[in-house]
């Protein structure tokens, strides 16, 4: 990062004298300082004059020699001990450190120290660090490195930031599908949009300031030169990446960050890989005049979403051919039948037949569910027990599935899947397992293990196997599926989550379990960010952290889950309820509201006696016993768990 013209680097031997002279000059009236500075020795006067001008805001600091570090390994800064220097920038050093005092002893953080050391740090550099602290305190976002702590140690300001283990976004996503890179870029846009909503500019957006962790999560770093919108700030920029107005010294706006984001996108997708539409998006984001760029980050994000959805982008002029191509791509499945008639090839006919079979499966599934719930007769003996009535009806429909198998195995497969899932949510692990096993066996015999449908059926089977406690069968199935599944994608992410659940039941160490969960999160984030398993994996990580006593990490993880669950496909109310109960168990603000919402979701879906929410509800009863034993015991009776007398 560059900050205008710089003087020759200062001799470290000069710093003690310069610091004393600087303090003395500040004690003089402003109109007497220049005469006093001019009387100083020739080796001191120029640097002292530059330092005073920088302090008063009229000039930039002289360069500080990097040979004099701001910190040393083993040094104590506030409650932290410095471990190793992670990087040196134009204004500060970043050190890896660990907390050695307080309730979070052992926590890893990144400590940022202004360069120059001693009382020099109390001048303009120290002031910038204090300003950065004020900015970061207002930024609370999952894709922005969090500010944990800040202070001044022996006159030296410092910041303790979230430790982000990762690689620059261009390096981390190299070789990934373009769609995965664009989805990750949307995380960056969301972080910058959050900052802009709080009137904060980043002003130095580049790949080096955007890291991707092992969990696939993007983290935006270094608001060191950020300034409140419409406030005056230093002329600081990275050569070759800065917007034209930055290089001219003009006022900065949100358009400055839009320019930086365009540069990040250009680095993520090399020219040879860009479509015409993506080229136009980058060109608009990086337009020379701020008024020719996207009006804000929201507008840029909207065009990225259009790219992902194969819709025309706003950045490309209205061209009939381009818009027709987008329409055809979006309508490729509905047009398969027409294409088959026009082209007349066997391949097109096969595709059309496949589409018809898929439509028939979907239609049969919808009819099956509709018929099932229409048949819940209020006059039946079990009308007051809807779960029992649903089990009875499912058993009756099993004969229909058996009759369908010989003539229409595809439709029968879909009905087996639905029935197994319904039994799972009714808590009937035995029946769910039997149906899922049959489905997997039939598909494996008919299509083979290499077919995605067979692999999907195998992953559907793993959950009832785990629910029934058959760890040997679970391990055998995962081992069978492992070499057949692709290295990446939704099924691999689900496999990793299932592997974690198995290893948890086998008593695996927390480190192994966390590695599996983070690998699963990376897969979901890259290839299936809206899948319901993505949120479920964050919940599992939160529960693991909570068991380790890592409350802050547990709370951050469950908040990630809650940020995903309502947009998840499919939305699962019971998962949402478990996440709310987990957040409440951590003592987060609004715990009572979270508990009430969780109970409302459960009562409206699977009820309070579903086996997969039993543990969370038992913990809720235990917490309520101290406040209201009567209400706690009533909840325990409804949920079928131990009441206050049985609570520890």
Coordinates of C-alpha atoms in Angstrom, one line a residue:
X1 CA 0.0 0.0 0.0
X2 CA 1.3 3.5 -1.0
X3 CA 0.7 6.7 0.9
X4 CA 1.9 9.5 -1.4
X5 CA 5.5 10.6 -1.7
X6 CA 7.8 9.5 1.1
X7 CA 10.9 10.9 2.6
X8 CA 14.0 8.8 3.0
X9 CA 13.7 6.1 5.6
X10 CA 14.6 7.3 9.1
X11 CA 17.8 6.1 10.8
X12 CA 16.6 3.9 13.8
X13 CA 19.4 5.7 15.9
X14 CA 17.5 9.0 15.4
X15 CA 14.2 7.8 16.8
X16 CA 14.9 8.4 20.6
X17 CA 16.0 12.0 19.9
X18 CA 13.2 12.5 17.5
X19 CA 10.6 11.2 19.9
X20 CA 11.8 13.6 22.7
X21 CA 12.0 16.5 20.3
X22 CA 8.5 15.7 19.0
X23 CA 7.1 15.8 22.6
X24 CA 8.8 19.1 23.3
X25 CA 7.5 20.7 20.1
X26 CA 3.9 19.7 20.9
X27 CA 4.2 21.7 24.2
X28 CA 5.1 24.9 22.3
X29 CA 2.5 27.3 20.9
X30 CA 1.9 26.6 17.2
X31 CA 3.4 29.9 16.0
X32 CA 6.7 29.2 17.9
X33 CA 7.3 25.7 16.7
X34 CA 8.9 26.4 13.3
X35 CA 11.6 28.7 14.8
X36 CA 12.3 26.0 17.4
X37 CA 12.4 23.2 14.8
X38 CA 14.8 25.3 12.6
X39 CA 17.2 25.6 15.5
X40 CA 17.5 21.8 15.8
X41 CA 20.5 19.8 14.4
X42 CA 20.5 19.4 10.7
X43 CA 20.0 15.6 10.9
X44 CA 16.9 16.0 13.1
X45 CA 15.1 19.1 11.8
X46 CA 13.6 17.7 8.5
X47 CA 12.2 14.5 10.1
X48 CA 10.8 16.5 13.0
X49 CA 9.1 19.0 10.7
X50 CA 7.6 16.1 8.6
X51 CA 6.4 14.4 11.7
X52 CA 4.7 17.6 13.1
X53 CA 3.0 18.2 9.7
X54 CA 1.7 14.6 9.7
X55 CA 0.4 15.0 13.2
X56 CA -1.4 18.2 12.2
X57 CA -2.9 16.4 9.2
X58 CA -1.2 18.4 6.5
X59 CA 1.3 15.8 5.2
X60 CA 2.2 12.1 5.3
X61 CA 4.6 10.6 7.7
X62 CA 8.2 9.9 6.7
X63 CA 8.9 6.3 5.9
X64 CA 9.7 4.1 8.9
X65 CA 12.5 1.6 8.5
X66 CA 11.2 -2.0 8.6
X67 CA 14.3 -3.1 10.4
X68 CA 12.8 -1.8 13.6
X69 CA 9.8 -4.0 14.3
X70 CA 6.8 -2.9 16.3
X71 CA 6.8 -6.1 18.3
X72 CA 9.0 -9.0 19.3
X73 CA 8.2 -12.7 19.7
X74 CA 7.3 -13.4 23.3
X75 CA 6.4 -9.7 24.0
X76 CA 3.3 -9.1 26.1
X77 CA 0.7 -6.8 24.6
X78 CA -2.4 -6.3 26.8
X79 CA -3.6 -9.8 27.7
X80 CA -1.8 -11.3 24.6
X81 CA 1.6 -12.8 23.9
X82 CA 3.1 -12.3 20.5
X83 CA 4.1 -15.5 18.7
X84 CA 5.3 -14.6 15.2
X85 CA 5.0 -11.8 12.7
X86 CA 2.4 -12.6 10.0
X87 CA 3.0 -9.5 7.8
X88 CA 4.3 -6.0 7.5
X89 CA 2.3 -3.2 5.8
X90 CA 2.9 0.4 5.1
X91 CA 1.5 1.5 8.5
X92 CA 1.4 -1.6 10.7
X93 CA 2.7 -5.1 11.6
X94 CA 0.3 -8.0 12.1
X95 CA 1.4 -10.6 14.7
X96 CA 0.0 -14.0 15.5
X97 CA -0.7 -14.1 19.2
X98 CA -2.4 -16.0 22.0
X99 CA -4.4 -14.8 24.9
X100 CA -2.7 -15.5 28.2
X101 CA -5.1 -13.8 30.6
X102 CA -8.8 -13.8 31.1
X103 CA -11.6 -16.4 30.5
X104 CA -10.5 -17.1 26.9
X105 CA -6.9 -18.0 27.7
X106 CA -5.3 -19.8 24.8
X107 CA -7.4 -18.1 22.1
X108 CA -5.5 -17.3 19.0
X109 CA -5.8 -13.8 17.7
X110 CA -4.0 -11.4 15.2
X111 CA -2.6 -8.4 16.9
X112 CA -2.0 -5.3 14.8
X113 CA 0.7 -2.8 15.9
X114 CA 1.7 0.5 14.3
X115 CA 5.2 0.6 12.9
X116 CA 7.9 2.8 14.4
X117 CA 7.5 1.8 18.1
X118 CA 7.6 3.8 21.3
X119 CA 6.0 7.2 21.4
X120 CA 6.1 7.6 17.7
X121 CA 3.2 5.3 17.7
X122 CA 1.2 7.9 19.6
X123 CA 1.4 10.2 16.5
X124 CA -0.5 9.9 13.2
X125 CA 0.1 6.1 12.9
X126 CA -1.4 5.5 16.4
X127 CA -4.3 7.8 15.6
X128 CA -5.0 5.8 12.4
X129 CA -5.1 2.6 14.5
X130 CA -7.5 4.2 16.9
X131 CA -9.7 5.2 14.0
X132 CA -9.6 1.7 12.6
X133 CA -10.7 0.4 16.0
X134 CA -13.7 2.7 16.0
X135 CA -14.6 1.6 12.5
X136 CA -14.3 -2.1 13.2
X137 CA -16.4 -1.9 16.4
X138 CA -19.4 -1.1 14.2
X139 CA -18.8 -3.9 11.7
X140 CA -20.3 -7.3 12.9
X141 CA -20.5 -9.6 9.9
X142 CA -19.6 -13.3 9.3
X143 CA -17.4 -12.3 6.3
X144 CA -15.5 -9.5 8.0
X145 CA -12.6 -10.3 10.4
X146 CA -14.0 -9.4 13.9
X147 CA -12.4 -7.0 16.3
X148 CA -12.0 -8.7 19.7
X149 CA -10.1 -6.2 21.8
X150 CA -8.1 -2.9 21.6
X151 CA -6.0 -0.8 23.8
X152 CA -2.7 1.1 24.4
X153 CA 0.4 -0.6 25.8
X154 CA 3.2 1.7 27.0
X155 CA 1.9 4.4 24.6
X156 CA 1.6 2.0 21.7
X157 CA -2.0 1.4 20.4
X158 CA -2.9 -2.2 19.4
X159 CA -5.9 -4.1 18.0
X160 CA -6.7 -7.8 18.6
X161 CA -8.5 -9.2 15.6
X162 CA -10.0 -12.5 14.6
X163 CA -7.3 -15.0 13.6
X164 CA -8.1 -15.9 10.0
X165 CA -6.3 -19.0 8.8
X166 CA -6.7 -19.0 5.0
X167 CA -5.3 -18.2 1.6
X168 CA -6.0 -15.2 -0.7
X169 CA -9.2 -15.7 -2.6
X170 CA -7.6 -16.1 -6.0
X171 CA -5.2 -18.8 -4.7
X172 CA -7.8 -20.6 -2.6
X173 CA -10.3 -20.8 -5.5
X174 CA -7.9 -21.5 -8.3
X175 CA -9.1 -24.3 -10.5
X176 CA -12.6 -24.3 -8.9
X177 CA -15.7 -24.1 -11.2
X178 CA -16.5 -20.6 -12.2
X179 CA -19.9 -20.9 -10.5
X180 CA -18.2 -21.7 -7.2
X181 CA -16.0 -18.6 -7.6
X182 CA -18.9 -16.3 -8.3
X183 CA -20.8 -17.7 -5.3
X184 CA -17.7 -16.9 -3.1
X185 CA -17.5 -13.5 -4.7
X186 CA -21.1 -12.8 -3.5
X187 CA -19.9 -13.4 0.1
X188 CA -17.4 -10.5 -0.5
X189 CA -20.1 -8.3 -1.9
X190 CA -22.3 -9.0 1.2
X191 CA -19.5 -8.0 3.5
X192 CA -18.8 -4.7 1.7
X193 CA -22.5 -4.0 1.5
X194 CA -22.7 -4.4 5.3
X195 CA -19.8 -1.9 5.7
X196 CA -21.4 0.6 3.3
X197 CA -24.7 0.5 5.2
X198 CA -22.7 1.7 8.2
X199 CA -21.1 4.5 6.2
X200 CA -17.7 2.8 6.1
X201 CA -15.5 2.4 3.0
X202 CA -12.8 -0.2 2.7
X203 CA -10.8 1.6 0.0
X204 CA -8.2 -1.1 -0.5
X205 CA -10.1 -4.1 -1.9
X206 CA -7.8 -6.6 -3.5
X207 CA -7.3 -10.4 -3.4
X208 CA -4.6 -10.2 -0.7
X209 CA -7.2 -8.6 1.7
X210 CA -9.8 -11.4 1.1
X211 CA -9.0 -14.8 2.6
X212 CA -10.8 -18.1 2.2
X213 CA -10.5 -20.5 5.2
X214 CA -10.5 -24.3 5.1
X215 CA -14.3 -24.1 5.8
X216 CA -14.8 -22.3 2.5
X217 CA -15.8 -19.1 4.3
X218 CA -14.6 -15.8 2.9
X219 CA -13.1 -13.2 5.3
X220 CA -12.5 -9.6 4.4
X221 CA -9.5 -8.1 6.2
X222 CA -7.7 -4.8 6.7
X223 CA -9.9 -1.7 7.2
X224 CA -6.7 0.1 8.1
X225 CA -7.3 2.8 5.5
X226 CA -11.1 2.8 5.6
X227 CA -12.8 6.1 6.4
X228 CA -16.3 7.1 7.2
X229 CA -18.2 8.1 4.0
X230 CA -17.9 11.8 3.3
X231 CA -15.1 12.1 5.9
X232 CA -11.6 13.2 4.9
X233 CA -9.0 10.5 4.9
X234 CA -5.4 9.9 3.9
X235 CA -4.5 9.5 0.3
X236 CA -3.7 5.8 0.7
X237 CA -3.9 3.2 -2.1
X238 CA -2.4 0.2 -3.6
X239 CA -0.6 1.0 -6.9
X240 CA -2.1 -0.7 -9.9
X241 CA -5.4 -1.4 -8.2
X242 CA -6.6 1.9 -6.9
X243 CA -9.6 3.7 -8.6
X244 CA -8.7 6.8 -10.7
X245 CA -10.2 9.1 -8.1
X246 CA -8.0 7.6 -5.4
X247 CA -4.9 8.3 -7.5
X248 CA -6.0 11.9 -8.2
X249 CA -6.7 12.5 -4.5
X250 CA -10.5 13.2 -5.1
X251 CA -13.2 12.4 -2.6
X252 CA -13.9 8.7 -2.2
X253 CA -17.4 7.2 -2.5
X254 CA -19.0 3.7 -2.7
X255 CA -18.1 3.7 -6.3
X256 CA -14.4 3.5 -5.2
X257 CA -15.1 0.2 -3.6
X258 CA -17.2 -0.9 -6.6
X259 CA -14.0 -0.4 -8.7
X260 CA -12.0 -2.5 -6.2
X261 CA -14.6 -5.2 -6.3
X262 CA -14.4 -5.2 -10.1
X263 CA -10.7 -5.8 -9.8
X264 CA -11.2 -8.7 -7.5
X265 CA -13.7 -10.3 -9.9
X266 CA -11.3 -9.8 -12.8
X267 CA -8.6 -11.6 -10.8
X268 CA -11.0 -14.4 -9.9
X269 CA -12.0 -15.1 -13.6
X270 CA -9.2 -14.7 -16.1
X271 CA -10.1 -13.2 -19.5
X272 CA -10.0 -16.5 -21.3
X273 CA -12.7 -17.9 -19.1
X274 CA -15.1 -14.9 -19.2
X275 CA -18.4 -14.9 -21.1
X276 CA -19.5 -11.8 -22.9
X277 CA -21.8 -10.9 -20.0
X278 CA -19.1 -11.4 -17.4
X279 CA -16.7 -9.2 -19.4
X280 CA -19.4 -6.5 -19.4
X281 CA -20.0 -6.8 -15.7
X282 CA -16.3 -6.3 -14.9
X283 CA -16.0 -3.4 -17.4
X284 CA -18.9 -1.6 -15.7
X285 CA -17.5 -2.1 -12.2
X286 CA -14.1 -0.8 -13.3
X287 CA -15.3 2.1 -15.4
X288 CA -13.0 5.1 -15.3
X289 CA -15.7 7.6 -14.3
X290 CA -17.4 6.7 -11.0
X291 CA -20.8 7.7 -12.5
X292 CA -20.4 5.0 -15.2
X293 CA -19.9 2.2 -12.6
X294 CA -22.6 0.3 -10.8
X295 CA -24.5 2.7 -8.5
X296 CA -23.7 0.5 -5.4
X297 CA -22.7 -2.9 -4.4
X298 CA -26.3 -4.1 -4.4
X299 CA -26.5 -3.4 -8.2
X300 CA -23.3 -5.3 -8.8
X301 CA -24.6 -8.2 -6.7
X302 CA -27.8 -8.2 -8.8
X303 CA -25.9 -8.7 -12.0
X304 CA -23.8 -11.6 -10.4
X305 CA -27.1 -13.3 -9.5
X306 CA -28.3 -12.8 -13.1
X307 CA -25.2 -14.4 -14.4
X308 CA -25.7 -17.4 -12.1
X309 CA -29.4 -17.7 -13.2
X310 CA -28.6 -17.3 -16.9
X311 CA -30.5 -14.1 -17.1
X312 CA -29.5 -11.0 -19.1
X313 CA -27.2 -8.7 -17.1
X314 CA -27.8 -5.0 -16.7
X315 CA -24.2 -4.2 -17.8
X316 CA -24.7 -5.5 -21.3
X317 CA -26.5 -3.3 -23.8
X318 CA -29.9 -4.6 -25.0
X319 CA -29.0 -7.2 -27.7
X320 CA -31.7 -9.5 -29.0
X321 CA -29.3 -12.3 -29.7
X322 CA -27.9 -12.2 -26.2
X323 CA -31.2 -12.1 -24.5
X324 CA -32.6 -14.9 -26.7
X325 CA -29.5 -17.1 -25.7
X326 CA -30.2 -16.4 -22.0
X327 CA -33.9 -17.3 -22.5
X328 CA -33.0 -20.5 -24.3
X329 CA -30.5 -21.5 -21.6
X330 CA -33.1 -21.0 -18.8
X331 CA -35.8 -22.9 -20.8
X332 CA -33.6 -25.8 -21.8
X333 CA -35.6 -28.4 -19.9
X334 CA -39.1 -27.3 -21.0
X335 CA -37.8 -27.1 -24.6
X336 CA -36.4 -30.6 -24.7
X337 CA -39.6 -32.1 -26.2
X338 CA -39.6 -29.6 -29.0
X339 CA -35.9 -30.0 -29.5
X340 CA -36.4 -33.8 -29.9
X341 CA -39.0 -33.2 -32.6
X342 CA -36.9 -30.7 -34.4
X343 CA -33.6 -32.4 -34.3
X344 CA -34.9 -35.9 -34.5
X345 CA -31.8 -37.5 -32.9
X346 CA -31.8 -40.5 -30.6
X347 CA -30.0 -38.5 -28.0
X348 CA -32.7 -35.8 -27.9
X349 CA -35.4 -38.4 -27.8
X350 CA -33.7 -40.1 -24.9
X351 CA -33.5 -36.8 -23.1
X352 CA -37.1 -36.1 -23.7
X353 CA -38.0 -39.5 -22.4
X354 CA -35.9 -38.9 -19.3
X355 CA -37.7 -35.6 -18.7
X356 CA -41.1 -37.3 -19.0
X357 CA -40.1 -40.0 -16.5
X358 CA -38.9 -37.3 -14.1
X359 CA -42.1 -35.4 -14.5
X360 CA -44.1 -38.6 -14.0
X361 CA -42.2 -39.4 -10.8
X362 CA -42.8 -35.9 -9.5
X363 CA -46.5 -36.0 -10.4
X364 CA -46.9 -39.4 -8.7
X365 CA -45.1 -38.1 -5.6
X366 CA -47.3 -35.1 -5.3
X367 CA -50.5 -37.2 -5.8
X368 CA -49.2 -39.7 -3.2
X369 CA -48.7 -37.0 -0.6
X370 CA -52.0 -35.3 -1.4
X371 CA -53.9 -38.5 -1.2
X372 CA -52.2 -39.5 2.0
X373 CA -53.2 -36.3 3.9
X374 CA -56.7 -36.3 2.4
X375 CA -57.2 -39.7 3.9
X376 CA -56.6 -38.5 7.5
X377 CA -60.2 -39.1 8.6
X378 CA -61.3 -37.2 11.6
X379 CA -63.8 -39.9 12.4
X380 CA -61.1 -42.7 12.5
X381 CA -60.3 -44.2 16.0
X382 CA -56.8 -42.7 15.9
X383 CA -58.0 -39.2 14.8
X384 CA -56.8 -37.7 18.0
X385 CA -53.3 -39.1 17.4
X386 CA -52.3 -37.8 14.0
X387 CA -48.8 -39.4 14.1
X388 CA -50.4 -42.8 14.7
X389 CA -52.9 -42.2 11.9
X390 CA -50.1 -41.3 9.5
X391 CA -48.2 -44.4 10.3
X392 CA -51.3 -46.5 9.7
X393 CA -51.9 -44.9 6.3
X394 CA -48.2 -45.3 5.3
X395 CA -48.4 -49.0 6.1
X396 CA -51.5 -49.3 3.9
X397 CA -49.8 -47.5 1.0
X398 CA -46.8 -49.9 1.1
X399 CA -48.9 -52.4 -0.9
X400 CA -49.4 -49.8 -3.6
X401 CA -45.6 -49.3 -3.9
X402 CA -45.1 -53.1 -4.2
X403 CA -47.6 -53.2 -7.0
X404 CA -45.9 -50.3 -8.8
X405 CA -42.4 -51.7 -8.7
X406 CA -42.5 -54.2 -11.6
X407 CA -44.2 -51.8 -14.1
X408 CA -42.8 -48.4 -13.1
X409 CA -39.6 -48.8 -11.0
X410 CA -38.8 -45.0 -11.3
X411 CA -42.1 -44.0 -9.7
X412 CA -41.9 -46.7 -7.1
X413 CA -38.4 -45.5 -6.2
X414 CA -39.7 -42.0 -5.6
X415 CA -42.6 -43.3 -3.4
X416 CA -40.1 -45.4 -1.4
X417 CA -38.0 -42.3 -0.8
X418 CA -41.0 -40.3 0.4
X419 CA -42.3 -43.0 2.7
X420 CA -38.9 -43.7 4.2
X421 CA -38.5 -39.9 4.9
X422 CA -41.9 -39.6 6.5
X423 CA -41.2 -42.6 8.8
X424 CA -37.9 -40.9 9.7
X425 CA -39.6 -37.7 10.8
X426 CA -42.2 -39.8 12.7
X427 CA -39.4 -41.2 14.7
X428 CA -39.8 -44.7 13.3
X429 CA -36.2 -45.5 12.6
X430 CA -36.8 -49.2 12.1
X431 CA -39.3 -48.7 9.3
X432 CA -37.4 -45.9 7.7
X433 CA -34.3 -48.0 7.6
X434 CA -36.1 -51.0 6.1
X435 CA -37.6 -48.8 3.3
X436 CA -34.4 -47.0 2.6
X437 CA -32.4 -50.3 2.5
X438 CA -34.8 -51.7 0.0
X439 CA -34.6 -48.6 -2.2
X440 CA -30.8 -48.6 -2.2
X441 CA -30.6 -52.3 -3.0
X442 CA -33.1 -52.0 -5.9
X443 CA -31.3 -49.1 -7.4
X444 CA -27.8 -50.7 -7.0
X445 CA -29.0 -53.9 -8.7
X446 CA -30.8 -52.0 -11.5
X447 CA -28.4 -49.1 -12.2
X448 CA -25.2 -49.8 -10.4
X449 CA -23.2 -47.9 -7.8
X450 CA -21.7 -45.4 -10.3
X451 CA -25.1 -43.8 -11.0
X452 CA -25.9 -40.6 -9.0
X453 CA -29.4 -41.8 -8.1
X454 CA -27.9 -44.9 -6.5
X455 CA -25.4 -42.8 -4.6
X456 CA -28.1 -40.5 -3.4
X457 CA -30.2 -43.4 -2.2
X458 CA -27.1 -44.6 -0.3
X459 CA -26.8 -41.3 1.5
X460 CA -30.5 -41.3 2.3
X461 CA -30.0 -44.7 3.9
X462 CA -27.1 -43.6 6.2
X463 CA -29.2 -41.4 8.4
X464 CA -31.7 -44.1 9.6
X465 CA -28.7 -46.5 10.0
X466 CA -27.1 -43.9 12.4
X467 CA -30.5 -43.2 14.1
X468 CA -30.9 -46.9 14.8
X469 CA -27.4 -47.1 16.4
X470 CA -26.1 -49.6 13.9
X471 CA -22.6 -48.2 13.7
X472 CA -21.1 -51.3 11.9
X473 CA -23.6 -51.0 9.1
X474 CA -23.1 -47.2 8.9
X475 CA -19.4 -47.6 8.6
X476 CA -19.7 -50.3 5.9
X477 CA -22.1 -48.2 3.8
X478 CA -19.8 -45.1 4.0
X479 CA -16.9 -47.2 3.0
X480 CA -18.8 -48.6 0.0
X481 CA -19.9 -45.2 -1.1
X482 CA -16.6 -43.4 -0.6
X483 CA -14.8 -44.5 -3.8
X484 CA -17.9 -44.1 -5.9
X485 CA -18.8 -40.6 -4.9
X486 CA -17.2 -37.6 -6.8
X487 CA -14.4 -35.8 -4.9
X488 CA -16.6 -32.7 -4.7
X489 CA -20.2 -31.7 -4.7
X490 CA -23.3 -32.0 -2.6
X491 CA -23.0 -35.8 -2.1
X492 CA -19.4 -35.6 -0.9
X493 CA -20.3 -32.8 1.6
X494 CA -23.2 -35.0 2.9
X495 CA -20.8 -38.0 3.1
X496 CA -18.4 -35.9 5.2
X497 CA -21.2 -34.8 7.5
X498 CA -22.3 -38.4 7.9
X499 CA -18.8 -39.5 8.6
X500 CA -18.6 -36.9 11.3
X501 CA -21.8 -38.2 12.9
X502 CA -20.5 -41.8 12.8
X503 CA -17.1 -40.8 14.3
X504 CA -18.9 -38.8 17.0
X505 CA -20.8 -41.9 18.1
X506 CA -17.6 -43.9 17.9
X507 CA -15.9 -41.4 20.4
X508 CA -13.6 -39.7 18.0
X509 CA -11.4 -36.8 19.3
X510 CA -12.7 -33.3 18.8
X511 CA -9.9 -32.3 16.4
X512 CA -10.9 -35.1 14.0
X513 CA -14.6 -34.2 14.2
X514 CA -13.9 -30.5 13.6
X515 CA -11.8 -31.4 10.6
X516 CA -14.6 -33.4 9.1
X517 CA -17.1 -30.7 9.7
X518 CA -15.0 -28.0 8.2
X519 CA -14.3 -30.1 5.1
X520 CA -18.1 -30.6 4.8
X521 CA -18.7 -26.8 5.2
X522 CA -16.2 -26.1 2.4
X523 CA -18.1 -28.5 0.1
X524 CA -21.5 -27.0 0.9
X525 CA -20.2 -23.4 0.6
X526 CA -18.7 -24.1 -2.8
X527 CA -21.2 -26.4 -4.4
X528 CA -24.5 -26.3 -2.5
X529 CA -24.7 -23.2 -0.2
X530 CA -28.5 -23.3 0.1
X531 CA -28.8 -27.0 0.9
X532 CA -30.3 -27.7 4.3
X533 CA -27.2 -29.8 5.2
X534 CA -25.1 -26.6 5.1
X535 CA -27.0 -25.1 8.1
X536 CA -27.1 -28.5 9.8
X537 CA -23.3 -28.7 9.6
X538 CA -22.9 -25.3 11.3
X539 CA -25.2 -26.5 14.1
X540 CA -23.0 -29.6 14.5
X541 CA -19.9 -27.5 14.7
X542 CA -21.6 -25.2 17.3
X543 CA -22.5 -28.2 19.4
X544 CA -18.9 -29.5 19.2
X545 CA -17.5 -26.1 20.3
X546 CA -20.0 -25.8 23.1
X547 CA -18.9 -29.2 24.5
X548 CA -15.3 -27.9 24.4
X549 CA -16.3 -24.8 26.4
X550 CA -15.7 -22.5 23.4
X551 CA -18.8 -20.4 23.9
X552 CA -17.9 -17.6 21.5
X553 CA -17.0 -20.0 18.7
X554 CA -20.2 -22.0 19.4
X555 CA -22.3 -18.9 19.3
X556 CA -20.7 -17.7 16.0
X557 CA -21.3 -21.1 14.4
X558 CA -25.0 -21.4 15.4
X559 CA -25.5 -17.8 14.2
X560 CA -24.1 -19.0 10.8
X561 CA -26.6 -21.8 10.9
X562 CA -29.5 -19.5 11.6
X563 CA -28.4 -17.2 8.8
X564 CA -28.8 -20.0 6.4
X565 CA -31.7 -22.1 7.6
X566 CA -34.7 -20.0 6.6
X567 CA -33.4 -19.9 2.9
X568 CA -32.3 -23.5 2.9
X569 CA -33.6 -26.0 0.4
X570 CA -35.6 -27.8 1.7
X571 CA -36.5 -25.7 4.7
X572 CA -36.7 -28.1 7.8
X573 CA -38.6 -26.5 10.7
X574 CA -37.2 -29.0 13.2
X575 CA -33.6 -28.1 12.2
X576 CA -34.5 -24.4 12.6
X577 CA -35.9 -25.2 16.1
X578 CA -32.8 -27.1 17.2
X579 CA -30.6 -24.1 16.1
X580 CA -32.7 -21.7 18.1
X581 CA -32.5 -24.0 21.2
X582 CA -28.8 -24.3 20.8
X583 CA -28.4 -20.5 20.7
X584 CA -30.6 -20.1 23.8
X585 CA -28.5 -22.7 25.6
X586 CA -25.4 -20.6 25.1
X587 CA -27.0 -17.7 27.0
X588 CA -27.2 -15.4 23.9
X589 CA -29.3 -12.3 24.0
X590 CA -33.0 -13.0 23.3
X591 CA -32.8 -16.5 24.6
X592 CA -36.4 -16.5 25.8
X593 CA -37.7 -15.4 22.4
X594 CA -35.5 -18.1 20.7
X595 CA -37.0 -20.8 23.0
X596 CA -40.6 -19.7 22.3
X597 CA -40.0 -19.6 18.6
X598 CA -38.4 -23.1 18.7
X599 CA -41.3 -24.6 20.5
X600 CA -43.7 -23.0 18.1
X601 CA -41.9 -24.5 15.1
X602 CA -41.8 -27.9 16.7
X603 CA -45.5 -27.9 17.7
X604 CA -46.4 -26.9 14.1
X605 CA -44.3 -29.6 12.5
X606 CA -42.9 -32.8 14.1
X607 CA -44.2 -32.2 17.6
X608 CA -42.2 -32.2 20.8
X609 CA -41.6 -35.9 21.0
X610 CA -39.5 -36.4 17.8
X611 CA -36.4 -38.3 18.8
X612 CA -34.0 -35.9 17.1
X613 CA -35.1 -33.0 19.3
X614 CA -35.3 -34.9 22.5
X615 CA -31.8 -34.0 23.8
X616 CA -32.3 -30.3 23.1
X617 CA -35.7 -30.2 24.8
X618 CA -34.3 -32.1 27.9
X619 CA -31.7 -29.4 28.2
X620 CA -34.4 -26.7 27.9
X621 CA -36.4 -28.3 30.7
X622 CA -33.3 -28.4 32.9
X623 CA -32.7 -24.7 32.3
X624 CA -36.3 -23.8 33.1
X625 CA -36.4 -25.9 36.3
X626 CA -34.5 -23.1 38.2
X627 CA -37.0 -20.4 37.2
X628 CA -40.4 -22.1 37.1
X629 CA -40.6 -25.8 38.1
X630 CA -44.3 -26.0 37.3
X631 CA -43.9 -24.7 33.7
X632 CA -40.8 -26.8 33.3
X633 CA -42.6 -30.0 34.3
X634 CA -45.5 -29.3 32.0
X635 CA -43.0 -28.9 29.1
X636 CA -41.3 -32.1 30.2
X637 CA -44.6 -34.0 30.1
X638 CA -45.4 -32.7 26.6
X639 CA -42.0 -33.6 25.3
X640 CA -41.8 -37.0 27.0
X641 CA -38.5 -36.1 28.8
X642 CA -37.5 -36.1 32.5
X643 CA -38.9 -33.3 34.6
X644 CA -37.3 -31.2 37.3
X645 CA -37.1 -34.0 39.7
X646 CA -34.9 -35.9 37.2
X647 CA -32.9 -32.9 36.2
X648 CA -29.4 -32.6 37.5

